[in-house]
Coordinates of C-alpha atoms and ligand atoms in Angstrom, one line a residue:
M1 CA -60.7 85.9 -31.4
P2 CA -58.7 88.2 -33.9
I3 CA -55.1 87.4 -34.5
P4 CA -52.8 89.7 -33.1
F5 CA -50.6 91.4 -35.7
S6 CA -47.4 89.7 -34.8
R7 CA -49.1 86.1 -34.9
L8 CA -50.5 86.3 -38.2
E9 CA -47.5 84.7 -40.1
L10 CA -47.3 81.8 -37.7
A11 CA -51.0 81.1 -38.1
V12 CA -51.1 81.4 -42.0
Q13 CA -48.2 78.7 -42.0
K14 CA -49.8 76.5 -39.3
A15 CA -53.2 76.4 -41.6
V16 CA -51.5 76.1 -44.8
D17 CA -49.4 73.1 -43.2
E18 CA -52.1 71.7 -41.4
T19 CA -54.8 71.7 -44.3
P20 CA -54.9 68.2 -46.3
I21 CA -54.6 68.5 -50.1
F22 CA -56.9 67.1 -52.8
D23 CA -54.2 66.7 -55.5
M24 CA -56.3 67.2 -58.7
H25 CA -53.8 66.1 -61.2
T26 CA -51.1 63.2 -61.2
H27 CA -49.8 60.3 -63.0
L28 CA -50.0 58.0 -60.2
Y29 CA -51.5 54.4 -60.1
P30 CA -52.8 52.0 -57.6
P31 CA -50.1 49.6 -56.6
A32 CA -52.2 46.9 -58.0
F33 CA -52.0 48.3 -61.4
D34 CA -48.7 46.2 -61.4
G35 CA -45.7 48.1 -62.6
L36 CA -47.5 51.3 -63.7
L37 CA -46.8 53.1 -60.4
L38 CA -43.3 54.5 -60.3
W39 CA -41.7 55.1 -56.9
G40 CA -38.1 54.9 -55.0
I41 CA -34.6 56.9 -55.6
D42 CA -33.8 55.6 -59.0
E43 CA -37.3 56.7 -60.6
L44 CA -36.8 59.9 -58.5
L45 CA -33.6 60.7 -60.3
T46 CA -34.7 59.5 -63.7
Y47 CA -37.8 62.1 -63.8
H48 CA -37.8 63.2 -67.3
Y49 CA -37.2 66.9 -66.0
L50 CA -33.8 65.8 -64.8
I51 CA -33.2 63.6 -67.9
A52 CA -33.6 67.1 -70.0
E53 CA -31.1 68.8 -67.5
V54 CA -28.5 66.4 -67.4
I55 CA -28.3 65.9 -71.1
R56 CA -28.0 69.7 -71.4
A57 CA -25.5 70.1 -68.5
T58 CA -23.2 67.5 -70.0
S59 CA -24.1 67.6 -73.6
I60 CA -23.9 63.7 -73.6
P61 CA -25.3 62.4 -77.0
A62 CA -29.1 61.4 -75.8
E63 CA -28.6 58.0 -77.7
D64 CA -25.8 57.1 -75.3
F65 CA -27.7 58.2 -72.3
W66 CA -30.7 55.8 -73.4
Q67 CA -27.9 53.0 -73.9
M68 CA -27.8 53.1 -69.8
D69 CA -30.1 50.9 -67.6
K70 CA -32.0 52.6 -65.3
A71 CA -29.5 52.7 -62.3
Q72 CA -26.9 53.6 -64.6
Q73 CA -29.3 56.8 -65.4
A74 CA -30.0 57.3 -61.9
D75 CA -25.9 57.0 -61.2
F76 CA -25.1 59.3 -63.9
I77 CA -27.7 62.0 -62.9
W78 CA -26.7 61.9 -59.3
N79 CA -22.9 62.6 -60.2
E80 CA -23.3 64.8 -62.6
L81 CA -26.3 67.3 -61.2
F82 CA -25.7 66.6 -57.5
I83 CA -22.1 65.6 -57.0
K84 CA -20.2 67.6 -59.6
R85 CA -22.9 70.6 -59.4
A86 CA -24.5 71.9 -56.7
P87 CA -28.2 70.6 -56.9
V88 CA -29.7 74.2 -57.3
S89 CA -32.6 73.5 -60.0
E90 CA -36.4 72.8 -58.6
A91 CA -36.3 69.3 -59.8
C92 CA -32.8 68.8 -58.2
R93 CA -33.8 70.3 -54.8
G94 CA -36.9 68.2 -54.8
V95 CA -35.1 65.0 -54.7
I96 CA -33.2 66.4 -51.5
T97 CA -36.6 67.5 -50.1
V98 CA -38.0 63.8 -50.5
M99 CA -34.5 62.1 -49.2
R100 CA -35.1 64.2 -46.2
N101 CA -38.7 63.5 -45.7
V102 CA -38.1 59.7 -45.9
G103 CA -35.7 60.0 -42.9
L104 CA -32.5 60.2 -45.1
D105 CA -29.5 62.8 -44.8
P106 CA -29.0 64.2 -48.1
S107 CA -26.2 65.8 -47.3
D108 CA -24.5 62.4 -46.9
R109 CA -24.2 62.3 -50.9
D110 CA -24.9 58.6 -50.4
L111 CA -26.8 57.2 -53.1
K112 CA -26.1 53.5 -51.9
A113 CA -27.6 54.1 -48.7
A114 CA -30.7 55.6 -50.1
R115 CA -31.2 52.7 -52.5
E116 CA -30.6 50.6 -49.1
F117 CA -33.4 52.6 -47.5
Y118 CA -36.0 51.7 -50.2
K119 CA -35.2 48.1 -50.4
T120 CA -36.7 48.3 -46.6
Q121 CA -40.1 49.4 -48.2
T122 CA -43.0 47.9 -49.7
V123 CA -45.1 49.8 -51.8
D124 CA -48.3 49.6 -49.9
E125 CA -46.3 50.8 -47.0
F126 CA -44.6 53.5 -48.8
I127 CA -47.8 54.8 -50.3
E128 CA -49.4 55.4 -46.9
L129 CA -45.9 57.0 -45.5
V130 CA -45.9 59.3 -48.5
F131 CA -49.6 60.6 -48.6
T132 CA -49.5 61.2 -44.7
K133 CA -46.4 62.7 -44.4
A134 CA -47.3 64.9 -47.6
N135 CA -50.7 65.6 -45.9
V136 CA -52.2 64.8 -49.4
H137 CA -56.0 63.0 -48.5
S138 CA -56.4 62.2 -52.0
A139 CA -55.2 62.4 -55.4
V140 CA -56.7 62.2 -59.0
M141 CA -54.9 59.8 -61.5
T142 CA -54.5 60.3 -65.2
N143 CA -56.2 57.2 -66.7
D144 CA -56.2 56.6 -70.7
P145 CA -58.6 54.2 -72.1
F146 CA -56.5 54.0 -75.3
D147 CA -53.4 52.9 -73.3
K148 CA -53.6 48.9 -73.5
S149 CA -51.1 48.7 -70.7
E150 CA -53.6 50.3 -68.4
V151 CA -56.9 49.0 -69.9
K152 CA -56.2 45.3 -68.8
F153 CA -56.3 46.5 -65.4
W154 CA -59.6 48.5 -65.7
E155 CA -61.2 45.2 -67.4
T156 CA -59.9 42.8 -64.6
I157 CA -59.6 44.6 -61.0
G158 CA -60.4 48.0 -61.6
N159 CA -59.5 50.8 -59.0
N160 CA -60.5 50.6 -55.4
H161 CA -57.8 52.5 -53.8
P162 CA -59.4 54.8 -51.2
R163 CA -57.2 58.0 -51.9
L164 CA -56.8 57.5 -55.7
H165 CA -59.5 58.7 -58.1
A166 CA -59.7 58.4 -61.8
A167 CA -59.6 61.3 -64.4
L168 CA -60.7 60.0 -68.1
R169 CA -57.8 61.3 -70.4
I170 CA -59.0 61.5 -74.1
D171 CA -56.1 63.0 -75.9
P172 CA -56.0 60.7 -78.8
M173 CA -60.0 61.2 -79.0
L174 CA -59.2 64.9 -79.8
L175 CA -55.9 65.0 -81.2
W176 CA -55.7 61.6 -83.3
W177 CA -59.1 60.5 -84.4
D178 CA -57.9 58.2 -86.9
V179 CA -56.0 56.2 -84.4
A180 CA -58.7 56.8 -81.6
S181 CA -61.7 55.5 -83.8
E182 CA -59.4 52.5 -84.5
T183 CA -59.1 51.7 -80.6
I184 CA -62.9 52.4 -79.9
E185 CA -63.6 49.8 -82.9
E186 CA -61.4 47.4 -81.6
Q187 CA -62.9 47.7 -78.2
G188 CA -66.4 46.8 -79.8
Y189 CA -68.0 49.9 -81.0
E190 CA -69.6 50.4 -84.1
V191 CA -67.7 53.7 -85.8
D192 CA -68.0 54.5 -89.2
H193 CA -64.8 56.3 -90.6
A194 CA -67.1 59.1 -91.6
L195 CA -67.9 61.3 -88.9
N196 CA -71.5 60.9 -89.0
E197 CA -74.4 60.5 -86.2
K198 CA -73.4 56.8 -86.0
T199 CA -70.0 57.5 -85.1
F200 CA -70.7 60.1 -82.6
C201 CA -73.1 57.7 -80.9
A202 CA -70.6 54.9 -80.7
A203 CA -67.9 57.3 -79.3
R204 CA -70.3 58.6 -76.6
K205 CA -71.2 55.2 -75.7
F206 CA -67.1 54.5 -75.3
L207 CA -67.1 57.6 -73.0
E208 CA -70.1 56.5 -70.9
D209 CA -68.9 52.8 -70.7
W210 CA -65.3 54.1 -69.4
A211 CA -66.7 56.6 -67.2
A212 CA -68.7 53.5 -65.5
K213 CA -65.7 51.5 -65.0
M214 CA -63.3 54.4 -63.8
K215 CA -66.0 56.8 -62.0
P216 CA -63.6 59.7 -63.3
R217 CA -63.9 62.8 -61.3
Y218 CA -63.5 64.8 -64.7
M219 CA -62.3 64.1 -68.3
A220 CA -59.5 66.0 -69.4
V221 CA -57.1 66.6 -72.6
S222 CA -53.8 68.1 -73.1
L223 CA -53.7 70.5 -76.2
P224 CA -51.2 72.2 -78.2
P225 CA -51.1 76.2 -78.3
T226 CA -52.4 76.0 -81.7
F227 CA -55.8 74.6 -80.5
T228 CA -58.5 76.6 -82.1
Y229 CA -62.3 76.4 -81.3
P230 CA -64.5 76.5 -82.8
A231 CA -62.9 75.4 -86.0
D232 CA -63.8 73.7 -89.1
D233 CA -61.9 70.5 -88.0
V234 CA -62.2 67.1 -86.5
T235 CA -61.6 68.3 -83.0
T236 CA -64.5 70.7 -82.8
Q237 CA -66.8 68.1 -84.4
I238 CA -65.7 65.3 -81.6
L239 CA -66.1 68.3 -78.7
D240 CA -69.4 69.5 -80.0
S241 CA -71.1 65.9 -80.7
V242 CA -69.3 63.7 -78.4
V243 CA -67.3 64.8 -75.4
L244 CA -69.3 68.0 -74.3
P245 CA -72.8 66.5 -74.5
F246 CA -71.5 63.4 -72.6
A247 CA -69.7 65.7 -70.1
R248 CA -73.2 67.7 -69.7
E249 CA -75.1 64.7 -69.5
A250 CA -72.6 62.9 -67.0
G251 CA -72.1 66.2 -65.0
L252 CA -68.4 65.8 -65.5
P253 CA -65.9 68.6 -65.6
F254 CA -63.7 68.7 -68.8
A255 CA -60.1 70.0 -67.9
L256 CA -58.2 71.5 -70.9
M257 CA -54.5 71.4 -70.5
I258 CA -53.3 74.0 -73.2
G259 CA -50.2 74.9 -74.3
V260 CA -47.9 71.8 -74.9
K261 CA -45.7 71.4 -78.2
R262 CA -45.4 67.6 -78.0
S263 CA -41.9 66.2 -79.0
V264 CA -40.1 69.6 -80.1
N265 CA -36.9 67.4 -79.4
P266 CA -37.9 63.7 -80.2
N267 CA -34.2 62.6 -78.7
L268 CA -35.4 63.3 -75.5
K269 CA -38.5 61.1 -75.6
L270 CA -41.0 62.1 -72.5
A271 CA -38.5 65.0 -71.7
G272 CA -38.7 66.2 -75.2
D273 CA -42.0 68.6 -74.8
G274 CA -42.0 72.1 -75.5
V275 CA -44.2 75.1 -74.7
G276 CA -46.4 77.7 -76.8
R277 CA -48.3 80.7 -75.8
A278 CA -51.7 79.9 -76.9
D279 CA -54.8 81.9 -78.1
L280 CA -57.2 81.8 -75.4
S281 CA -60.3 82.6 -77.5
C282 CA -60.7 78.8 -77.5
L283 CA -61.1 78.8 -74.0
E284 CA -63.7 81.6 -74.1
Q285 CA -65.5 80.1 -76.8
L286 CA -65.8 76.7 -75.0
C287 CA -67.2 78.6 -72.1
Q288 CA -69.5 81.0 -74.0
R289 CA -71.2 78.4 -76.2
N290 CA -71.6 75.6 -73.5
P291 CA -72.6 77.4 -70.4
E292 CA -73.8 74.2 -69.1
N293 CA -70.7 72.6 -68.9
K294 CA -67.9 72.7 -66.3
F295 CA -64.3 73.5 -67.6
F296 CA -60.9 73.2 -65.4
A297 CA -58.2 74.8 -67.2
T298 CA -54.4 74.8 -66.9
L299 CA -52.0 76.7 -69.3
L300 CA -48.3 76.1 -69.9
S301 CA -47.2 79.3 -71.0
R302 CA -46.3 81.9 -68.2
E303 CA -47.6 84.6 -70.9
N304 CA -51.2 83.1 -70.8
Q305 CA -51.8 83.2 -66.9
H306 CA -53.2 86.7 -66.6
E307 CA -55.4 86.1 -69.3
L308 CA -56.7 82.8 -67.7
C309 CA -57.6 84.8 -64.5
I310 CA -59.5 87.5 -66.6
L311 CA -61.3 84.5 -68.4
A312 CA -62.3 82.9 -65.2
R313 CA -63.8 86.4 -63.8
K314 CA -66.3 86.2 -67.0
F315 CA -67.0 82.6 -66.6
S316 CA -68.1 80.9 -63.5
N317 CA -68.1 77.8 -65.3
L318 CA -64.4 77.9 -65.7
M319 CA -62.1 76.8 -62.9
P320 CA -58.2 77.6 -63.4
F321 CA -55.9 75.1 -61.7
G322 CA -52.5 74.3 -61.1
C323 CA -48.9 75.6 -62.0
W324 CA -48.6 73.5 -64.8
W325 CA -45.1 71.6 -65.4
F326 CA -42.7 74.4 -66.8
M327 CA -44.9 76.7 -64.6
N328 CA -44.0 74.6 -61.3
N329 CA -41.1 76.7 -60.1
P330 CA -41.1 78.8 -57.0
S331 CA -40.8 82.3 -59.1
V332 CA -43.7 81.5 -61.3
I333 CA -45.9 79.9 -58.7
E334 CA -45.5 83.1 -56.7
E335 CA -46.5 85.3 -59.4
I336 CA -49.5 83.0 -60.7
T337 CA -50.7 82.7 -57.2
R338 CA -50.7 86.4 -56.5
E339 CA -52.6 87.3 -59.5
R340 CA -55.0 84.5 -59.0
I341 CA -55.9 85.7 -55.4
E342 CA -55.9 89.3 -56.6
T343 CA -58.6 88.8 -59.3
L344 CA -60.5 85.7 -58.4
G345 CA -60.5 86.1 -54.3
W346 CA -60.6 82.2 -53.1
S347 CA -62.3 80.8 -56.3
F348 CA -59.2 78.7 -58.2
I349 CA -57.5 75.6 -57.1
P350 CA -53.6 76.9 -56.7
Q351 CA -51.9 73.7 -57.4
H352 CA -51.5 70.2 -58.4
S353 CA -48.4 68.2 -58.2
D354 CA -48.5 66.1 -61.5
A355 CA -46.2 63.8 -59.7
R356 CA -45.0 60.8 -61.9
V357 CA -43.2 59.5 -59.2
L358 CA -45.0 58.6 -55.8
D359 CA -42.1 60.2 -53.7
Q360 CA -42.7 63.6 -55.5
L361 CA -45.6 64.2 -53.3
L362 CA -43.1 64.8 -50.6
Y363 CA -41.2 67.6 -52.5
K364 CA -44.0 69.3 -54.8
W365 CA -46.6 69.9 -52.1
P366 CA -44.0 71.0 -49.3
H367 CA -42.3 73.6 -51.7
S368 CA -45.7 74.8 -52.6
R369 CA -47.2 75.0 -49.4
R370 CA -44.3 77.3 -48.4
I371 CA -45.0 79.7 -51.5
I372 CA -48.7 79.9 -51.3
A373 CA -48.2 80.5 -47.5
Q374 CA -46.2 83.4 -48.2
V375 CA -48.6 84.7 -50.6
L376 CA -51.3 84.4 -48.0
V377 CA -49.7 86.1 -45.3
D378 CA -49.2 89.2 -47.3
K379 CA -52.7 89.1 -48.5
Y380 CA -54.0 88.6 -44.7
Q381 CA -51.7 91.4 -44.1
D382 CA -53.1 93.7 -46.6
M383 CA -56.6 93.0 -45.2
V384 CA -55.4 93.6 -41.5
D385 CA -53.7 96.9 -43.1
A386 CA -57.0 97.8 -44.7
G387 CA -58.8 97.6 -41.4
W388 CA -60.2 94.0 -41.3
R389 CA -59.8 91.7 -38.2
V390 CA -58.5 88.2 -39.5
M391 CA -59.9 85.2 -37.4
E392 CA -57.8 82.2 -36.9
S393 CA -61.0 79.9 -37.9
E394 CA -61.2 81.8 -41.1
I395 CA -57.9 81.0 -42.3
Y396 CA -58.4 77.4 -42.1
R397 CA -61.8 77.6 -43.7
D398 CA -60.2 79.8 -46.6
V399 CA -57.1 77.6 -47.0
N400 CA -59.4 74.3 -47.1
R401 CA -61.3 76.0 -49.7
L402 CA -58.3 76.1 -51.8
F403 CA -56.9 73.0 -51.1
S404 CA -59.9 70.7 -51.4
Q405 CA -63.2 72.1 -51.3
N406 CA -63.3 74.2 -54.5
F407 CA -62.0 70.8 -56.2
E408 CA -64.8 68.6 -54.5
E409 CA -67.5 71.3 -55.3
F410 CA -66.7 71.9 -58.8
A411 CA -65.9 67.8 -59.6
P412 CA -68.3 66.1 -57.3
N413 CA -67.8 62.3 -56.7
W414 CA -69.9 59.5 -58.3
T415 CA -73.1 59.0 -56.3
Ligands
FIX501 O1 -49.7 66.0 -70.2 C1 -49.6 65.9 -69.0 O2 -50.4 65.3 -67.9 C2 -48.2 66.5 -68.5 O3 -48.4 66.7 -67.3 C3 -47.2 65.5 -68.8 O4 -47.4 65.1 -70.3 C4 -45.9 65.8 -68.6 O5 -45.1 64.8 -68.8 C5 -45.6 65.8 -67.1 O6 -45.6 65.0 -66.3 C6 -45.5 67.5 -66.4 O7 -44.8 67.3 -65.5
ZN502 ZN1 -49.7 65.7 -66.1

């Protein structure tokens, strides 16, 4: 039944709200990874985006901020960014949306009441509340085999949470080989300190064994804007001799997150990373020279986004995803989503949450759904104006492709 012109907007918004999401990049953990999963109002308020904002807004010396404990930091952020100033930024608005979605009235401006609510929750109840309310059916974590605080859980209990999937994150292997090779050796693999076949073989075995433990949906790395490929450097050797051959054999996509300048202001700790525009010939060459590999890509610079769309048109083994980090603001999400739809049709993944705090699923997705819905209404409207009768069932089909199907087809689960 074709949708009458007047009902299109409602039909699209309904399909976008009702379609469950596979969130392909987060920093969540299973509750059983005791202490690693962040949740609750104080973690929300001390999200590194808000730490950067409050240090800027108040010019408090960073070292004075770090002297405070978690609750004092949260109090300070609440008072400075929510009480003394209207909470207008995306990260501030996010806290308000979460408070509303857990049943609080943020307009009461009552942080004490919020803390009281969270005392009534257990993490197992809360994780189900959040995933259900956010209509996120599954999420991919960021799992680091070089991080001792996480390794101990994979070597004992592992992950069997039905909603959480692993991603094998390998930054040290590509960026700090000297450190990575020591960890690989400590974990029992015989690496030489020369980059030779013996070392490459041991490093591939390391990846194989970790993939067997984690059963990851993909491997991932974040890279600086200066990343070049191919280059006469260790990164290219490890990519060509270890990571890409292993990914091909295992059928694992490799996610490249390019453009982060780590620690441009070390005083801000996790909040101190910056952004730079990358030369995307690295991505072009990776796709061109490795046609049997599958690549996800998300870029941190707004100036790189259109190039990524055009690159994806040239290489079907390249899947753009998300509006990463500094891109995750309404104005930029709208721009990126429009240019992706106009150049790639339905063959991209519009968003990921990058949630570090469980509760953030309750704002990052509602905020993004609203923008994606607005873009889709316009695009379906354009089709209607061109003479195409839009069917309601087809809207659900198309939205499901964006929210789940593209990811699940590009990164199938382990069989
Ligand atoms: O490299 C990454 O996975 C980034 O998303 C993080 O390093 C970053 O701190 C973040 O959480 C951004 O949203
Ligand atoms: Zn991330």
